[in-house]
């Protein structure tokens, strides 16, 4: 059961790994799992995954980097005996090449993950509250995937 649970979690993880940017700006990314932790309770299981990501922005405006690195942490909740998660939450943090930072929160959405930039500094500050929808494009293996996102507002 535990191996099947971990495999399904790792397969879902890239869907959750997205963030940053601004309205009208979409992009693609690659996520690689660098840490995995399982916490077993009486009625459920929590799985925490941390990824190292590279984000490539589609048509970034002047002054924005074409690519940046990020770290994302996802927590998935499973009921005991269930293979599909009952919920998840994730955060992604990035410091761009200019030293400006952003933090985004990811929550479930029918199309994958709803991504909301919750805080940012420098050029990212103006985009706090902006939302995107993201999802996995290619699941390369249990720990590596590519994904994309598009603005919703």
mmCIF file of C-alpha atoms in Angstrom:
data_model
loop_
_atom_site.group_PDB
_atom_site.id
_atom_site.type_symbol
_atom_site.label_atom_id
_atom_site.label_comp_id
_atom_site.label_asym_id
_atom_site.label_seq_id
_atom_site.Cartn_x
_atom_site.Cartn_y
_atom_site.Cartn_z
ATOM 1 C CA UNK A 1 0.000 0.000 0.000
ATOM 2 C CA UNK A 2 2.741 2.451 0.945
ATOM 3 C CA UNK A 3 4.620 1.968 -2.374
ATOM 4 C CA UNK A 4 1.418 2.486 -4.352
ATOM 5 C CA UNK A 5 0.597 5.562 -2.274
ATOM 6 C CA UNK A 6 4.035 7.100 -2.805
ATOM 7 C CA UNK A 7 3.925 6.326 -6.553
ATOM 8 C CA UNK A 8 0.540 8.026 -6.959
ATOM 9 C CA UNK A 9 1.698 11.026 -4.959
ATOM 10 C CA UNK A 10 4.824 11.445 -7.036
ATOM 11 C CA UNK A 11 2.747 11.221 -10.190
ATOM 12 C CA UNK A 12 0.443 14.008 -8.939
ATOM 13 C CA UNK A 13 3.179 16.253 -7.607
ATOM 14 C CA UNK A 14 4.100 18.064 -10.827
ATOM 15 C CA UNK A 15 0.493 19.127 -11.287
ATOM 16 C CA UNK A 16 0.932 21.064 -8.108
ATOM 17 C CA UNK A 17 4.259 22.654 -8.889
ATOM 18 C CA UNK A 18 3.571 26.064 -10.417
ATOM 19 C CA UNK A 19 3.674 29.713 -9.446
ATOM 20 C CA UNK A 20 4.880 33.253 -10.003
ATOM 21 C CA UNK A 21 4.423 35.650 -12.907
ATOM 22 C CA UNK A 22 1.767 38.232 -13.699
ATOM 23 C CA UNK A 23 -1.540 38.672 -15.454
ATOM 24 C CA UNK A 24 -1.401 37.485 -19.055
ATOM 25 C CA UNK A 25 1.941 35.782 -18.535
ATOM 26 C CA UNK A 26 1.997 32.009 -18.875
ATOM 27 C CA UNK A 27 4.903 29.646 -18.995
ATOM 28 C CA UNK A 28 6.371 26.196 -18.692
ATOM 29 C CA UNK A 29 8.424 24.528 -16.006
ATOM 30 C CA UNK A 30 10.328 21.437 -15.057
ATOM 31 C CA UNK A 31 10.114 19.968 -11.556
ATOM 32 C CA UNK A 32 12.426 17.412 -9.963
ATOM 33 C CA UNK A 33 11.605 15.886 -6.576
ATOM 34 C CA UNK A 34 14.453 16.463 -4.116
ATOM 35 C CA UNK A 35 12.764 15.314 -0.890
ATOM 36 C CA UNK A 36 9.788 13.158 0.105
ATOM 37 C CA UNK A 37 8.345 12.626 3.591
ATOM 38 C CA UNK A 38 5.384 10.459 4.634
ATOM 39 C CA UNK A 39 3.502 10.958 7.912
ATOM 40 C CA UNK A 40 1.044 8.182 8.785
ATOM 41 C CA UNK A 41 -1.896 8.796 11.106
ATOM 42 C CA UNK A 42 -4.740 6.630 12.320
ATOM 43 C CA UNK A 43 -7.247 7.716 9.636
ATOM 44 C CA UNK A 44 -5.017 9.314 7.043
ATOM 45 C CA UNK A 45 -1.616 9.856 5.518
ATOM 46 C CA UNK A 46 0.187 13.131 4.778
ATOM 47 C CA UNK A 47 2.812 13.232 2.061
ATOM 48 C CA UNK A 48 5.196 16.178 1.792
ATOM 49 C CA UNK A 49 7.182 16.593 -1.432
ATOM 50 C CA UNK A 50 9.797 19.231 -2.165
ATOM 51 C CA UNK A 51 10.851 19.995 -5.718
ATOM 52 C CA UNK A 52 13.573 21.985 -7.410
ATOM 53 C CA UNK A 53 12.082 23.733 -10.431
ATOM 54 C CA UNK A 54 13.015 25.872 -13.416
ATOM 55 C CA UNK A 55 10.354 28.228 -14.784
ATOM 56 C CA UNK A 56 10.469 29.613 -18.326
ATOM 57 C CA UNK A 57 8.111 32.531 -18.960
ATOM 58 C CA UNK A 58 6.234 33.040 -22.243
ATOM 59 C CA UNK A 59 6.937 36.544 -23.601
ATOM 60 C CA UNK A 60 8.057 38.197 -20.356
ATOM 61 C CA UNK A 61 7.716 41.989 -20.289
ATOM 62 C CA UNK A 62 10.782 44.196 -20.378
ATOM 63 C CA UNK A 63 12.733 43.960 -17.128
ATOM 64 C CA UNK A 64 11.584 40.408 -16.345
ATOM 65 C CA UNK A 65 13.910 37.419 -16.645
ATOM 66 C CA UNK A 66 13.058 34.779 -19.258
ATOM 67 C CA UNK A 67 13.727 32.005 -16.693
ATOM 68 C CA UNK A 68 14.125 31.582 -12.945
ATOM 69 C CA UNK A 69 14.606 28.833 -10.362
ATOM 70 C CA UNK A 70 12.065 27.932 -7.669
ATOM 71 C CA UNK A 71 11.513 25.594 -4.741
ATOM 72 C CA UNK A 72 8.049 24.156 -4.155
ATOM 73 C CA UNK A 73 6.657 22.171 -1.230
ATOM 74 C CA UNK A 74 3.403 20.218 -1.573
ATOM 75 C CA UNK A 75 1.408 18.467 1.134
ATOM 76 C CA UNK A 76 -1.122 15.873 -0.036
ATOM 77 C CA UNK A 77 -3.765 14.357 2.260
ATOM 78 C CA UNK A 78 -4.939 10.758 1.797
ATOM 79 C CA UNK A 79 -7.588 8.839 3.701
ATOM 80 C CA UNK A 80 -6.315 5.435 4.861
ATOM 81 C CA UNK A 81 -6.820 2.869 2.104
ATOM 82 C CA UNK A 82 -7.413 5.480 -0.613
ATOM 83 C CA UNK A 83 -5.137 5.940 -3.629
ATOM 84 C CA UNK A 84 -6.436 9.378 -4.636
ATOM 85 C CA UNK A 85 -5.723 12.387 -2.405
ATOM 86 C CA UNK A 86 -8.627 14.050 -0.629
ATOM 87 C CA UNK A 87 -6.839 17.391 -0.862
ATOM 88 C CA UNK A 88 -3.573 19.257 -1.178
ATOM 89 C CA UNK A 89 -1.875 22.568 -0.659
ATOM 90 C CA UNK A 90 1.475 23.779 -1.961
ATOM 91 C CA UNK A 91 3.739 26.788 -1.808
ATOM 92 C CA UNK A 92 6.346 27.858 -4.335
ATOM 93 C CA UNK A 93 9.127 30.319 -3.588
ATOM 94 C CA UNK A 94 11.408 32.004 -6.085
ATOM 95 C CA UNK A 95 14.221 34.526 -6.104
ATOM 96 C CA UNK A 96 14.724 35.751 -9.657
ATOM 97 C CA UNK A 97 18.123 36.650 -11.165
ATOM 98 C CA UNK A 98 17.581 40.327 -10.171
ATOM 99 C CA UNK A 99 16.986 39.393 -6.515
ATOM 100 C CA UNK A 100 13.213 39.986 -6.520
ATOM 101 C CA UNK A 101 11.169 37.350 -4.680
ATOM 102 C CA UNK A 102 7.721 35.792 -5.056
ATOM 103 C CA UNK A 103 5.670 33.291 -3.075
ATOM 104 C CA UNK A 104 2.615 31.522 -4.470
ATOM 105 C CA UNK A 105 -0.034 29.262 -2.957
ATOM 106 C CA UNK A 106 -1.477 26.336 -4.935
ATOM 107 C CA UNK A 107 -4.872 24.802 -4.167
ATOM 108 C CA UNK A 108 -7.105 22.249 -5.950
ATOM 109 C CA UNK A 109 -8.912 23.289 -9.145
ATOM 110 C CA UNK A 110 -10.919 21.165 -11.607
ATOM 111 C CA UNK A 111 -8.256 21.809 -14.291
ATOM 112 C CA UNK A 112 -5.254 21.051 -12.024
ATOM 113 C CA UNK A 113 -4.079 23.681 -9.564
ATOM 114 C CA UNK A 114 -5.183 27.234 -8.852
ATOM 115 C CA UNK A 115 -2.037 29.285 -8.298
ATOM 116 C CA UNK A 116 -2.218 32.609 -6.440
ATOM 117 C CA UNK A 117 0.798 34.844 -5.912
ATOM 118 C CA UNK A 118 0.462 35.748 -2.236
ATOM 119 C CA UNK A 119 3.515 37.976 -1.886
ATOM 120 C CA UNK A 120 6.303 39.455 -3.920
ATOM 121 C CA UNK A 121 8.926 42.184 -3.873
ATOM 122 C CA UNK A 122 10.451 44.416 -6.524
ATOM 123 C CA UNK A 123 8.814 43.899 -9.918
ATOM 124 C CA UNK A 124 6.702 41.011 -8.503
ATOM 125 C CA UNK A 125 5.013 43.198 -5.856
ATOM 126 C CA UNK A 126 2.514 44.583 -8.367
ATOM 127 C CA UNK A 127 1.298 41.042 -9.119
ATOM 128 C CA UNK A 128 0.237 39.993 -5.640
ATOM 129 C CA UNK A 129 -3.196 38.398 -5.907
ATOM 130 C CA UNK A 130 -2.806 37.396 -9.579
ATOM 131 C CA UNK A 131 -4.046 33.858 -10.351
ATOM 132 C CA UNK A 132 -3.071 31.111 -12.814
ATOM 133 C CA UNK A 133 -4.252 27.600 -13.646
ATOM 134 C CA UNK A 134 -1.533 24.975 -14.041
ATOM 135 C CA UNK A 135 -1.161 21.329 -14.877
ATOM 136 C CA UNK A 136 1.262 18.574 -15.834
ATOM 137 C CA UNK A 137 2.159 18.266 -19.537
ATOM 138 C CA UNK A 138 4.640 15.349 -19.462
ATOM 139 C CA UNK A 139 5.268 12.932 -16.582
ATOM 140 C CA UNK A 140 8.834 11.847 -17.375
ATOM 141 C CA UNK A 141 9.169 9.493 -14.391
ATOM 142 C CA UNK A 142 7.979 9.339 -10.782
ATOM 143 C CA UNK A 143 10.219 12.279 -9.800
ATOM 144 C CA UNK A 144 10.431 14.452 -12.926
ATOM 145 C CA UNK A 145 7.836 16.281 -14.985
ATOM 146 C CA UNK A 146 7.150 19.260 -17.189
ATOM 147 C CA UNK A 147 4.152 21.493 -16.682
ATOM 148 C CA UNK A 148 2.587 24.722 -17.868
ATOM 149 C CA UNK A 149 0.362 27.482 -16.542
ATOM 150 C CA UNK A 150 -1.830 30.259 -17.902
ATOM 151 C CA UNK A 151 -3.223 33.417 -16.344
ATOM 152 C CA UNK A 152 -6.845 33.500 -15.208
ATOM 153 C CA UNK A 153 -7.073 37.256 -14.494
#
